[in-house]
CSV table of C-alpha atoms and ligand atoms in Angstrom, one decimal:
chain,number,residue,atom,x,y,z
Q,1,UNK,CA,0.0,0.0,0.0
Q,2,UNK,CA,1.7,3.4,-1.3
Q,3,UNK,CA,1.6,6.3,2.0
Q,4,UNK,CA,0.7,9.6,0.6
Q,5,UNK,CA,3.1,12.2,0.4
Q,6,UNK,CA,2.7,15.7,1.4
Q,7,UNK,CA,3.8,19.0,-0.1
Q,8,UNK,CA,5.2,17.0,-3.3
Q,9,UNK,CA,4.4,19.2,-5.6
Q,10,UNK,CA,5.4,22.4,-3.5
Q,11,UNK,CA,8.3,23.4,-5.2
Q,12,UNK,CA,7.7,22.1,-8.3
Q,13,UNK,CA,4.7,24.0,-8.5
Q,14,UNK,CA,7.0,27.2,-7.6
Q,15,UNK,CA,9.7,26.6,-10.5
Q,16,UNK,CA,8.3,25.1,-13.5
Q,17,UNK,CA,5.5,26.2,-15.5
Q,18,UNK,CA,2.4,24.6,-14.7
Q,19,UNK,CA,1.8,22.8,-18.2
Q,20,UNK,CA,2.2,19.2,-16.9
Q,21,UNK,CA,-0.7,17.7,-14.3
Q,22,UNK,CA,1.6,15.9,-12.2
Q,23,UNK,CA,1.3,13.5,-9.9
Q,24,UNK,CA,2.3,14.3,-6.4
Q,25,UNK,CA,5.2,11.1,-6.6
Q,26,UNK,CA,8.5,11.6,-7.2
Q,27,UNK,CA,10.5,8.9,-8.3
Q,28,UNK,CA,13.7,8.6,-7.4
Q,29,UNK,CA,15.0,4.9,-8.9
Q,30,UNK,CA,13.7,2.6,-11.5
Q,31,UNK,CA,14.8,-1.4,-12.0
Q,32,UNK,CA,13.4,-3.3,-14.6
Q,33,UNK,CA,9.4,-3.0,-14.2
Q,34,UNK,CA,9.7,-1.2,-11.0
Q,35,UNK,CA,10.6,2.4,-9.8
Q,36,UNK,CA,10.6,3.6,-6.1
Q,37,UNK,CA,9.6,7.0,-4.9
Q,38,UNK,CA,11.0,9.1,-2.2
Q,39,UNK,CA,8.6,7.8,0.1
Q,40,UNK,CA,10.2,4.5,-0.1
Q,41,UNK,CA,6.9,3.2,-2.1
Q,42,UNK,CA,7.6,0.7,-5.2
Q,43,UNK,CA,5.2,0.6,-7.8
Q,44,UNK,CA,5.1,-2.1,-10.7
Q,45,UNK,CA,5.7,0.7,-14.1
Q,46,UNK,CA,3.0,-0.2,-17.0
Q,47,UNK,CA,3.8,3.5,-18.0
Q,48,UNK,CA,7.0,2.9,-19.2
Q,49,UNK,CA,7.9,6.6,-19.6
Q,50,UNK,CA,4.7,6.5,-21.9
Q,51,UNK,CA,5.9,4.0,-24.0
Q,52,UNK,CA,9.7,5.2,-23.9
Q,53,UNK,CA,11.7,2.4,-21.2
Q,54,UNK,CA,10.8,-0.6,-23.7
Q,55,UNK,CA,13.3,-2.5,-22.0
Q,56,UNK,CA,12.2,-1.1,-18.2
Q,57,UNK,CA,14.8,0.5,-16.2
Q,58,UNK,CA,18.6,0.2,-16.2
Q,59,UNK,CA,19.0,-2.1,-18.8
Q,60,UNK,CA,22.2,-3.3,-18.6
Q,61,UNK,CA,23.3,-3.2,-22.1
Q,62,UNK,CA,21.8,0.3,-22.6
Q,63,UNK,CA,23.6,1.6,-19.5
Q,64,UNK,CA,27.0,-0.3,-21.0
Q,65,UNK,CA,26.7,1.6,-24.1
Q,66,UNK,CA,25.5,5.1,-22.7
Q,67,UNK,CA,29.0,5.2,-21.1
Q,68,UNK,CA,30.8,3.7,-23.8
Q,69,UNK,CA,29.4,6.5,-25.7
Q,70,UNK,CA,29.8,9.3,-22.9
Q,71,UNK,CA,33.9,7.9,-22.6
Q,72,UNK,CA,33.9,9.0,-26.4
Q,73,UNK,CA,31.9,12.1,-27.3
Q,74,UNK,CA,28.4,13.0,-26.4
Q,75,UNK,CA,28.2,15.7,-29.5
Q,76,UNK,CA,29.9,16.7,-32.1
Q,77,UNK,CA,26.7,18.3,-34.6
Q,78,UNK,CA,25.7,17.1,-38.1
Q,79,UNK,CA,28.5,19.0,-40.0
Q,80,UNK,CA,30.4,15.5,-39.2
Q,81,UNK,CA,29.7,12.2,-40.2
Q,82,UNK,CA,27.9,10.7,-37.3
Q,83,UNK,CA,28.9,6.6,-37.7
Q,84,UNK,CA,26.5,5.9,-34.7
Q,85,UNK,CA,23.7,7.4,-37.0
Q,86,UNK,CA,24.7,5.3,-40.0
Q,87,UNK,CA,24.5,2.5,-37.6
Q,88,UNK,CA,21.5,3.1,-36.5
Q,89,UNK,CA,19.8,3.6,-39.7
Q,90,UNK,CA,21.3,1.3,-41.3
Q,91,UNK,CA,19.3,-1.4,-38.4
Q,92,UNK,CA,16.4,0.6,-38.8
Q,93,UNK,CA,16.1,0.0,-42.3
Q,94,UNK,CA,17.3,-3.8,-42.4
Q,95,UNK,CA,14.0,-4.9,-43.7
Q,96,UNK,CA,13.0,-1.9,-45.7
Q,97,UNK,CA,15.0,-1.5,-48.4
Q,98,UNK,CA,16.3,2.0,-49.5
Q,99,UNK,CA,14.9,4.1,-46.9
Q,100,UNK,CA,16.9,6.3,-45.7
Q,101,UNK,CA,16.4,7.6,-42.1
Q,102,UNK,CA,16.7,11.4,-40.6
Q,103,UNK,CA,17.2,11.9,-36.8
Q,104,UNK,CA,16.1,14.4,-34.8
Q,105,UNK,CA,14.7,14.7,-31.0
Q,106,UNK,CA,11.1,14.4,-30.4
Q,107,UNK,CA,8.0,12.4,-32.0
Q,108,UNK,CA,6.6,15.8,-32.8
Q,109,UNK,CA,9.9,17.0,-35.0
Q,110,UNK,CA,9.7,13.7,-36.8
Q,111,UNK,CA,6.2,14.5,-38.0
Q,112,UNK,CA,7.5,18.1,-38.6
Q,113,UNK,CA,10.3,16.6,-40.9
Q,114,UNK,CA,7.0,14.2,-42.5
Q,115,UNK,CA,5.4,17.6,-43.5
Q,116,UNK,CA,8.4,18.9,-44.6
Q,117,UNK,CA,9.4,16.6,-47.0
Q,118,UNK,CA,5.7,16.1,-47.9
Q,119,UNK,CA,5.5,19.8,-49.1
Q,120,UNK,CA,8.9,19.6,-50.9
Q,121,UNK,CA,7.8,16.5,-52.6
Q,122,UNK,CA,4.7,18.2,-53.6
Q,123,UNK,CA,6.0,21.2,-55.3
Q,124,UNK,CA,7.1,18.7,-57.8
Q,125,UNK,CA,3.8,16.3,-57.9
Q,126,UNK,CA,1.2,18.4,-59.3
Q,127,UNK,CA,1.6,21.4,-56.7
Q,128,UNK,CA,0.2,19.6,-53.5
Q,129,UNK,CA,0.2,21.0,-50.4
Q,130,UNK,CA,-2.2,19.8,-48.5
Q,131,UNK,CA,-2.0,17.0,-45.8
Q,132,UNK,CA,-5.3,15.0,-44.7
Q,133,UNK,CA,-5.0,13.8,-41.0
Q,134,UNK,CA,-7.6,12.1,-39.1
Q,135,UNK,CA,-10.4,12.6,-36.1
Q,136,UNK,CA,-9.0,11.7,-32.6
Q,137,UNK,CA,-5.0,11.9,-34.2
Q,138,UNK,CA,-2.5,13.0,-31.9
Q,139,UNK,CA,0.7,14.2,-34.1
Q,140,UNK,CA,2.5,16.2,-31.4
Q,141,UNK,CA,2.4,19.3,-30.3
Q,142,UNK,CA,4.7,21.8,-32.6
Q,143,UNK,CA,2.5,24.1,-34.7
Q,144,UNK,CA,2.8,21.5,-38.0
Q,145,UNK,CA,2.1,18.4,-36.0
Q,146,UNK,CA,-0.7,20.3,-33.9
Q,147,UNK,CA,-2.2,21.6,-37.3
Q,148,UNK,CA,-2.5,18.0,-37.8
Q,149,UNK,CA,-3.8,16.6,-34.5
Q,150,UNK,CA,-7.5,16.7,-34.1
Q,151,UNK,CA,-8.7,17.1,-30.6
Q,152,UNK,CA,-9.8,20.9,-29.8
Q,153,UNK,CA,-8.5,20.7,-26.4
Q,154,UNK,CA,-4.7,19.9,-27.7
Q,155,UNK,CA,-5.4,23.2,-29.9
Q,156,UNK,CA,-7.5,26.1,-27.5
Q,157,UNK,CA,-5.8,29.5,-27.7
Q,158,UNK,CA,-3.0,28.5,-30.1
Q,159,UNK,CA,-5.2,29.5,-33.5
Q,160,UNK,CA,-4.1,30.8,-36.1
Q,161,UNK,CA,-2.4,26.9,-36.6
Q,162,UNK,CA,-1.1,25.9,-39.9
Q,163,UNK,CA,-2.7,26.4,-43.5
Q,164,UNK,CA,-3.2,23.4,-45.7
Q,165,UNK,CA,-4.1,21.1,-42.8
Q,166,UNK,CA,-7.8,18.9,-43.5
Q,167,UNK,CA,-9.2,16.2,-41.5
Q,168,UNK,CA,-11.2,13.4,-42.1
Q,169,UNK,CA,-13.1,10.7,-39.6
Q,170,UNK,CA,-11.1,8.2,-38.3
Q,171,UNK,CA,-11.7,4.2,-39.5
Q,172,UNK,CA,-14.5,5.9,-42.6
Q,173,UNK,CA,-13.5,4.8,-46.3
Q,174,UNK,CA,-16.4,6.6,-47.8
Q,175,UNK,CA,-15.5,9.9,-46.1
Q,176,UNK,CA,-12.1,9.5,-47.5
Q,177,UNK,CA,-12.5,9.0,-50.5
Q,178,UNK,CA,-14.9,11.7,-51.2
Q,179,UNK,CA,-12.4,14.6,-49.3
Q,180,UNK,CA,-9.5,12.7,-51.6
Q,181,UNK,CA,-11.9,13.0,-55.0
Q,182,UNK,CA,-13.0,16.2,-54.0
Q,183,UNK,CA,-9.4,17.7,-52.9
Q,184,UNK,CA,-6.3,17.8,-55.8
Q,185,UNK,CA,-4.2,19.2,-53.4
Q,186,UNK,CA,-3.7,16.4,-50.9
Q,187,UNK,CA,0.1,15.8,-50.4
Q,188,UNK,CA,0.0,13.2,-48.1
Q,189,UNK,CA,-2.4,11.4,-45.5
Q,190,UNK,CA,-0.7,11.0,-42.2
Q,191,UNK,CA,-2.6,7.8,-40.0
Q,192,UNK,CA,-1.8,6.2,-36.4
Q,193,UNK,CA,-2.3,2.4,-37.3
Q,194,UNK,CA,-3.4,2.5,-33.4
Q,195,UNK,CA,-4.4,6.0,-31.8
Q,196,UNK,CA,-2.6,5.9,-28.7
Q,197,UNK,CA,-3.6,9.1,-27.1
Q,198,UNK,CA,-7.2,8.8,-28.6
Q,199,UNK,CA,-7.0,5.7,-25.8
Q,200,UNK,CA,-5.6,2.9,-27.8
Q,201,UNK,CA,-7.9,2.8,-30.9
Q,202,UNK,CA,-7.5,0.7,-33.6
Q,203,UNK,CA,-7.5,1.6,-37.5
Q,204,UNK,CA,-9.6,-1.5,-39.0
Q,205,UNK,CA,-6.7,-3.4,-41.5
Q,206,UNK,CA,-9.6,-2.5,-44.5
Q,207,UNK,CA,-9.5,1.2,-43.3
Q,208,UNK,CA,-5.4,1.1,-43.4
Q,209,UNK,CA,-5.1,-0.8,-46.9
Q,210,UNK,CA,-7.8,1.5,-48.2
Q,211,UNK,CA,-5.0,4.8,-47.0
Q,212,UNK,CA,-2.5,3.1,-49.0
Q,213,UNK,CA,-4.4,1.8,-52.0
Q,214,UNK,CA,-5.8,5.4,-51.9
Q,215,UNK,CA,-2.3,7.1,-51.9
Q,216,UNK,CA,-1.0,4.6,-54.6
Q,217,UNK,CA,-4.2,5.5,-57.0
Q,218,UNK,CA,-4.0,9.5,-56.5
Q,219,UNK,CA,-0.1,10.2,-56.0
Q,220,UNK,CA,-0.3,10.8,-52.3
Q,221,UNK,CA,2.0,10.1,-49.9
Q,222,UNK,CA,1.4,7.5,-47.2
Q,223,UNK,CA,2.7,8.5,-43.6
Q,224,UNK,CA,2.7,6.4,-40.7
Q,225,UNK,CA,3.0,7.9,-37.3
Q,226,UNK,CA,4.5,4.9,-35.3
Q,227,UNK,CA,5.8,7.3,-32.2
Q,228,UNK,CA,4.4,5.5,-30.0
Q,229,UNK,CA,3.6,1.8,-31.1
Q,230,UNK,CA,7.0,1.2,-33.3
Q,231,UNK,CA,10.1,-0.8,-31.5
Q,232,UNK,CA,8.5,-3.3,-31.2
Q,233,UNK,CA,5.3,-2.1,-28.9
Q,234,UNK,CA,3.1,-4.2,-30.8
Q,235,UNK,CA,4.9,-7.5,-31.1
Q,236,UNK,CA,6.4,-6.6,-34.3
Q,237,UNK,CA,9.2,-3.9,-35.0
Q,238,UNK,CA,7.1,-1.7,-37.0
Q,239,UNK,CA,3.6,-2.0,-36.0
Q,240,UNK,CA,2.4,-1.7,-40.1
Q,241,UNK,CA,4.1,-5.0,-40.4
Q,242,UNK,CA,0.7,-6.8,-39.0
Q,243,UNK,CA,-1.4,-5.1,-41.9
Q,244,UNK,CA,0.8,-6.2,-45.0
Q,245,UNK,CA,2.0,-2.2,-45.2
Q,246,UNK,CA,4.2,-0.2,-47.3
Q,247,UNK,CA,4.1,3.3,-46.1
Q,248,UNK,CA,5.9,6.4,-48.2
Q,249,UNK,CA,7.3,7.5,-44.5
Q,250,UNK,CA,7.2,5.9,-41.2
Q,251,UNK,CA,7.4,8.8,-38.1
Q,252,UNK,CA,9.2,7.0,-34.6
Q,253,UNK,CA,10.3,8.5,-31.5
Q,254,UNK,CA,9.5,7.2,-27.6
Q,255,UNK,CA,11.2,4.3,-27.5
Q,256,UNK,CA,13.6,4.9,-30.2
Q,257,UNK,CA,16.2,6.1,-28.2
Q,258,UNK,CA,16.3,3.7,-25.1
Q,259,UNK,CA,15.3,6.3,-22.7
Q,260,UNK,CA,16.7,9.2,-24.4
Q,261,UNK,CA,15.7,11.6,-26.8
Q,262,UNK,CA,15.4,10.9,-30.0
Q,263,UNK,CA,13.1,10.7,-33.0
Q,264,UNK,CA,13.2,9.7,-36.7
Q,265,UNK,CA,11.7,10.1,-40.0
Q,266,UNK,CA,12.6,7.0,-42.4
Q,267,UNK,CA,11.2,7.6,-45.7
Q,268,UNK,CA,11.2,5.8,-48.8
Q,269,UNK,CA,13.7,6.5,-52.0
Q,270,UNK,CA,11.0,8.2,-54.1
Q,271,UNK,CA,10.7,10.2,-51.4
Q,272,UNK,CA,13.8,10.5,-49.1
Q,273,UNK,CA,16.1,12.8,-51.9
Q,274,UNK,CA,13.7,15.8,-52.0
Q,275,UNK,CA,15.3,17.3,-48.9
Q,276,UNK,CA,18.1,18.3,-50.7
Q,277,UNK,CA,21.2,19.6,-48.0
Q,278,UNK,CA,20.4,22.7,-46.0
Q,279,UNK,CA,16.6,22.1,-46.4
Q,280,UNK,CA,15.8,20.9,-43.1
Q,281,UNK,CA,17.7,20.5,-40.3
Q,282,UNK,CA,18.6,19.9,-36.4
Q,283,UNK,CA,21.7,20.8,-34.0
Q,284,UNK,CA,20.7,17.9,-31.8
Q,285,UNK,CA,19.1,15.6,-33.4
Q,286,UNK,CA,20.8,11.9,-34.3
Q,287,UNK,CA,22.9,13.2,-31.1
Q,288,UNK,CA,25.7,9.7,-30.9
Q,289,UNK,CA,24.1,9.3,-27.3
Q,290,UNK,CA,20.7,8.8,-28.2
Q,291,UNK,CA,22.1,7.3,-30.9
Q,292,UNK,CA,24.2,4.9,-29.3
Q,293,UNK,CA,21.8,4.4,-26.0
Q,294,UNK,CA,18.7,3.2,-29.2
Q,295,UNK,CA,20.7,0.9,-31.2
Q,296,UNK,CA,22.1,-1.3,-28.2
Q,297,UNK,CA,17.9,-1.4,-27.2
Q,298,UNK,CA,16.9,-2.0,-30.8
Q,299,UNK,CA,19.7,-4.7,-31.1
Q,300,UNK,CA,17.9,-6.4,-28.2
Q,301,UNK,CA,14.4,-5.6,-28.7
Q,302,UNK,CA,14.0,-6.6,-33.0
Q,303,UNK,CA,16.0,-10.1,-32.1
Q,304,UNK,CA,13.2,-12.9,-33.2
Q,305,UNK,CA,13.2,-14.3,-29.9
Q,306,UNK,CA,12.2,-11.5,-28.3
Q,307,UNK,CA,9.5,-10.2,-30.5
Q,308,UNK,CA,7.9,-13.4,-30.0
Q,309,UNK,CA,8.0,-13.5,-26.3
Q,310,UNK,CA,6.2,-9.7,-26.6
Q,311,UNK,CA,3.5,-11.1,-28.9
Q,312,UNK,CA,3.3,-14.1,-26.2
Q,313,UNK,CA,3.5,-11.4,-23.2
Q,314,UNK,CA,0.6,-9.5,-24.9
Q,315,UNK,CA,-1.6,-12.5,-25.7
Q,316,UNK,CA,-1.8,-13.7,-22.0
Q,317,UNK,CA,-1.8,-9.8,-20.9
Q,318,UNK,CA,-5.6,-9.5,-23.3
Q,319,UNK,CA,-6.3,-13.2,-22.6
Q,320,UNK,CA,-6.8,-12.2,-18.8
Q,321,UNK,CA,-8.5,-8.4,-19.5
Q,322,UNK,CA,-11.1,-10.7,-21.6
Q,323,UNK,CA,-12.0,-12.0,-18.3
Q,324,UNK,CA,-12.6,-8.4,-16.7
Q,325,UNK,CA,-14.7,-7.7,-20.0
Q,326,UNK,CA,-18.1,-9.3,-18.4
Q,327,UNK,CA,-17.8,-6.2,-15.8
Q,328,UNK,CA,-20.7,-4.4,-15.7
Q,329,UNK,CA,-18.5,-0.9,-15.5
Q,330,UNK,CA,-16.3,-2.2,-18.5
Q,331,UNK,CA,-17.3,-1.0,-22.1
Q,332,UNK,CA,-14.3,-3.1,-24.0
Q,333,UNK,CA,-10.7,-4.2,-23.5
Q,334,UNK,CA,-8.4,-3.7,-26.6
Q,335,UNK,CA,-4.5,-5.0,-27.6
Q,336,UNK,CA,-1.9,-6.1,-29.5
Q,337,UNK,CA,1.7,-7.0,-27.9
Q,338,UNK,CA,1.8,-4.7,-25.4
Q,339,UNK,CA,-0.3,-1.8,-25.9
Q,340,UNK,CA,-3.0,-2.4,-24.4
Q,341,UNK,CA,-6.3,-0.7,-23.3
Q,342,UNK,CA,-9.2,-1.0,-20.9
Q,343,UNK,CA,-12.5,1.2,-21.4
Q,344,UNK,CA,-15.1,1.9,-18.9
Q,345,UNK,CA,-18.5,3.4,-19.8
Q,346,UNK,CA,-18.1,5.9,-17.6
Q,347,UNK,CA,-14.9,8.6,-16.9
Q,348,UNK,CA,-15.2,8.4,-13.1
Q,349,UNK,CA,-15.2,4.8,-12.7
Q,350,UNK,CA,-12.3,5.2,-15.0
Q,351,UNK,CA,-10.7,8.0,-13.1
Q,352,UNK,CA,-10.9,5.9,-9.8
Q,353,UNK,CA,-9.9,2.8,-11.3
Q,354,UNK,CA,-6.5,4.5,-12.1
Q,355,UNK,CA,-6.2,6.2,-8.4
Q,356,UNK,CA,-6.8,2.8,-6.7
Q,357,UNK,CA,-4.3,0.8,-9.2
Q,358,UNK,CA,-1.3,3.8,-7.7
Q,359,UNK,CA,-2.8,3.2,-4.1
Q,360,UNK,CA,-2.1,-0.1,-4.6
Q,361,UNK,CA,1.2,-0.1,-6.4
Q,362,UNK,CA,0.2,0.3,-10.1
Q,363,UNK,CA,1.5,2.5,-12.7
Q,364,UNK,CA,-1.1,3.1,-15.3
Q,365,UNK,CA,-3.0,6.1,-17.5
Q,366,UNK,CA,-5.7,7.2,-17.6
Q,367,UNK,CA,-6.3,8.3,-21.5
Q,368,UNK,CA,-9.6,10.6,-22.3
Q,369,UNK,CA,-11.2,10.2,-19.9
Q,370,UNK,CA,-12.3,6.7,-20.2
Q,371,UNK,CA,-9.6,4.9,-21.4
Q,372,UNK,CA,-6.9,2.7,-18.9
Q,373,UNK,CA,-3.9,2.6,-21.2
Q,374,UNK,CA,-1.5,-0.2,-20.2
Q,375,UNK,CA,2.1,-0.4,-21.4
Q,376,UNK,CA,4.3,-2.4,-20.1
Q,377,UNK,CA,8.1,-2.7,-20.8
Q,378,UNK,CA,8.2,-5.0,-23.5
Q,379,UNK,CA,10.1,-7.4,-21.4
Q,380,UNK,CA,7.7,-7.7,-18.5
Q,381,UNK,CA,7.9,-10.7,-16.4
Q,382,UNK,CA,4.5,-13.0,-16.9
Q,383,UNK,CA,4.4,-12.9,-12.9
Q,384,UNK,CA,4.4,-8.9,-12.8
Q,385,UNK,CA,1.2,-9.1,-15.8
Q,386,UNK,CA,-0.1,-11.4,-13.3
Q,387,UNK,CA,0.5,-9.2,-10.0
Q,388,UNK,CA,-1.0,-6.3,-12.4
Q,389,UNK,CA,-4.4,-8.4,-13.2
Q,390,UNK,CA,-5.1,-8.8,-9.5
Q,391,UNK,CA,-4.5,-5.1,-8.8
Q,392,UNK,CA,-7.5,-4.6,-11.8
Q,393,UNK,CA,-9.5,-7.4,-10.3
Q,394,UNK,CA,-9.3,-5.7,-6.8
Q,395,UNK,CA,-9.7,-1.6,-8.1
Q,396,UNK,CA,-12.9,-3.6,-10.1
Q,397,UNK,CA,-14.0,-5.4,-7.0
Q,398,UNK,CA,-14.2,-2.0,-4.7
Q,399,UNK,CA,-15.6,0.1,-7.8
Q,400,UNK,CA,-18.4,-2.3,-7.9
Q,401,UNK,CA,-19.0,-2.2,-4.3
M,501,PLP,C1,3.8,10.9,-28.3
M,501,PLP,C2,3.4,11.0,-29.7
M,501,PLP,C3,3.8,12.1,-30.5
M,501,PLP,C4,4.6,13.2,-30.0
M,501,PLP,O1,5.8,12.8,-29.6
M,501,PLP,P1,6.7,13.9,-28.7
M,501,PLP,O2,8.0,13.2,-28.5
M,501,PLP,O3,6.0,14.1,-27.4
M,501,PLP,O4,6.8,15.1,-29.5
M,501,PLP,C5,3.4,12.1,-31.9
M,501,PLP,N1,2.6,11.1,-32.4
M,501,PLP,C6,2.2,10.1,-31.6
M,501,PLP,C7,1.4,9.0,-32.2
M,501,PLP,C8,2.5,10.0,-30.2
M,501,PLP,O5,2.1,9.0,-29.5
C-alpha cells in the first residue's frame, strides 16, 4: 500500500510552468518494471515513460553503451559524419529496403520533418500541399504536428495553426474517398495504425489498406505515425508490419532512443532525396548518445526471440483483460503486444480505477477520460502481468461495491 506524500508538488509548483498535471510522486529509482519514490513506495511501471523504457529501467546493455558513448563524445553536430547514426539507420532500415532515415529529438519534429518533406515533394507532384489527418489523431504538439492533431482541447488559444491542414473521420473509407476526389491538393495522409492518445484505438486493417491503395491510385504520400507503437510495442518492429503495409514515410520517437531523446523520420527512396542539404535540419538531433543508448535497445528488442516473447507477453496480458470484459462498469478491452487498453463506460469509474491501481502499487494512464492505457516494458515478467491483473480485479472489485 503506497503512504501519501505531502507538499510534493510544493516546489515544483514554484519553479516550473504549470503545463504538466503531475502527480504528487516523485520517483527517485527505476529497476526493470519497478521504480521507487522518495517515500520509499515501489510501484510495478506499465507507464513505461509512456511507451519510452521498452526494455524497463537500467538495462544493462543500454547503461553499458550510454557510457561507452559518454567515454567517447556526447556531441559533435551534423557537420560531421555521425557513424553511430549510419548505424543506426542502417538497423532501422534492415528490412526496408532504400529508406533512408533522418534523426532528430522528439515524436513531434519527426512528424515536422514528414510535412516537410511532404511539401517539398509536392511542389514537384502536381503542386500539392495539402496534408489530410484524421479525427482523434495525436501528431505532437509543434505548430505543424498540432495543425494535424484533431482534438480541440490539444489546440485552445494557439489558432491561427497551420494552413493546408484537412481532416477526415477516423476508420471511414467513404468519407475518404470523397475529401480525396473532392481535394487535388492532398500531399500526403498522415494515419496512427493505433491511436494511442485517442486511448488505444484501432485503425480497421480494410481502413489502413484503403490509405495506402488510396495514396497509390491519386499520388499521395502514405505517412505512418508509429511514435508510440513502433520498436516493437506491438509484437512486431514496425507495428504496419501486421497489416501487410508499405508506407511512403514511417514517423518513430518514444522508445527509439532507449530512454533518451530521439526521434526519426525513415522515408522511402522516391521520397527520401527531395530534402536536398540545408533544407531541413537539427543541431541535436541523431545526437551519438541517443544514438548509441537506441541501437544497443533496438539490437535487443528486434531479435526474433524477443518479438515473440512480446506477442506471447501480450496474448496472456488481453487473454486475462477478456475475463474483466463481463464487468458491468467495463465497455471493452483492446490489444496487440503490449499496448494495451481497458474502457469503462463511464470517466469516473475510469478516473478511480486509475487512483486505486497507484494506491495499490500500479503504474497506469488514464487516456480521455475513459480509457486505462497499459504499457508495459516489453520485457515484462509474466508474474508482474499477473500481479498487475489482480490489482485490476481488486480496483474492479471495490468500484463495484
Ligand atoms: C507521443 C506522440 C507524438 C509526439 O511525440 P513527442 O516526442 O511528445 O513530441 C506524436 N505522435 C504520436 C502517435 C505520439 O504518441
Amino acid at each position: 500500500m503506497v503512504k501519501k506524500a505531502k507538499n510534493i508538488l510544493a516546489e515544483s509548483n514554484k519553479y516550473l510552468i504549470q503545463n504538466y498535471q503531475r502527480l504528487p510522486i516523485k520517483i527517485v529509482r527505476g529497476e526493470g518494471s519497478f521504480v521507487w519514490d522518495s517515500d520509499g513506495n515501489k510501484y510495478l511501471d506499465f507507464i513505461s515513460g509512456i511507451a519510452v523504457n521498452n526494455l524497463g529501467h537500467q538495462n544493462p546493455q543500454v547503461n553499458k553503451a550510454i557510457l561507452k558513448q559518454i567515454n567517447k563524445f556526447t556531441h559533435i553536430s551534423n557537420l560531421f559524419v555521425i557513424q553511430e547514426q549510419v548505424d543506426y539507420s542502417k538497423a532501422l532500415v534492415q528490412e526496408k529496403k532504400g529508406y533512408k532515415a533522418f534523426f532528430c529529438n522528439s515524436g513531434t519534429e519527426a512528424n515536422e520533418a514528414a510535412f516537410k518533406l511532404a511539401r517539398r515533394w509536392g511542389v514537384f507532384n502536381g503542386e500539392k500541399n495539402i496534408i489530410l489527418s484524421f479525427t482523434g489523431a495525436f501528431h505532437g504538439r509543434t505548430f505543424g504536428s498540432l495543425s494535424a492533431t484533431s482534438p480541440k482541447k490539444y489546440k485552445y488559444g494557439f489558432y491561427p495553426l497551420l494552413p493546408g491542414f484537412k481532416n477526415t473521420e477516423f476508420n471511414n473509407i467513404k468519407k475518404l474517398e470523397n475529401i480525396v476526389n473532392k481535394n487535388k491538393k492532398i500531399a500526403a495522409i498522415i494515419v496512427e495504425p493505433i491511436q494511442g492518445e485517442a486511448g488505444v484505438k484501432f485503425g480497421s486493417p480494410t481502413f489502413l489498406k484503403a490509405i495506402q491503395d488510396i495514396c497509390r491510385k491519386k499520388n499521395i504520400l502514405f505517412i505512418l505515425d508509429e511514435v508510440q507503437v513502433g520498436i516493437g510495442r506491438t509484437g512486431k518492429i514496425f507495428c504496419h508490419n501486421h497489416y501487410d503495409l508499405n508506407p511512403d514515410i514511417v514517423t518513430l520517437a518514444k522508445a527509439l532512443g532507449g530512454g533518451l531523446p530521439c526521434g526519426a523520420m525513415i522515408a522511402s527512396p522516391k521520397v527520401s532525396d527531395f530534402l536536398t542539404p540545408g533544407s531541413h535540419g537539427t543541431t541535436m538531433g541523431g545526437n551519438p548518445l541517443a544514438m548509441s543508448s537506441g541501437l544497443a535497445s533496438y539490437k535487443q528488442i528486434s531479435k526474433k526471440s524477443f518479438m515473440s516473447k512480446v506477442v506471447k507477453s501480450g496474448d496472456f496480458f488481453l487473454s486475462e483483460l477478456v475475463k474483466m470484459s463481463g464487468n458491468k462498469l467495463v465497455k471493452e478491452v483492446r490489444g496487440l503486444g503490449l499496448i494495451l487498453a481497458i474502457e469503462f463506460y463511464s470517466s469516473i469509474k475510469a478516473k478511480n480505477f486509475s487512483d486505486i491501481c497507484l494506491r495499490l502499487g500500479l503504474l497506469v494512464i488514464l487516456t480521455e477520460k475513459k480509457n486505462i492505457r497499459i504499457l508495459p516494458p516489453l520485457n515484462v515478467k509474466l508474474n508482474e502481468i499477473k500481479k498487475s491483473i489482480s490489482i485490476f480485479n481488486i480496483a474492479l472489485r471495490e468500484l463495484n461495491e
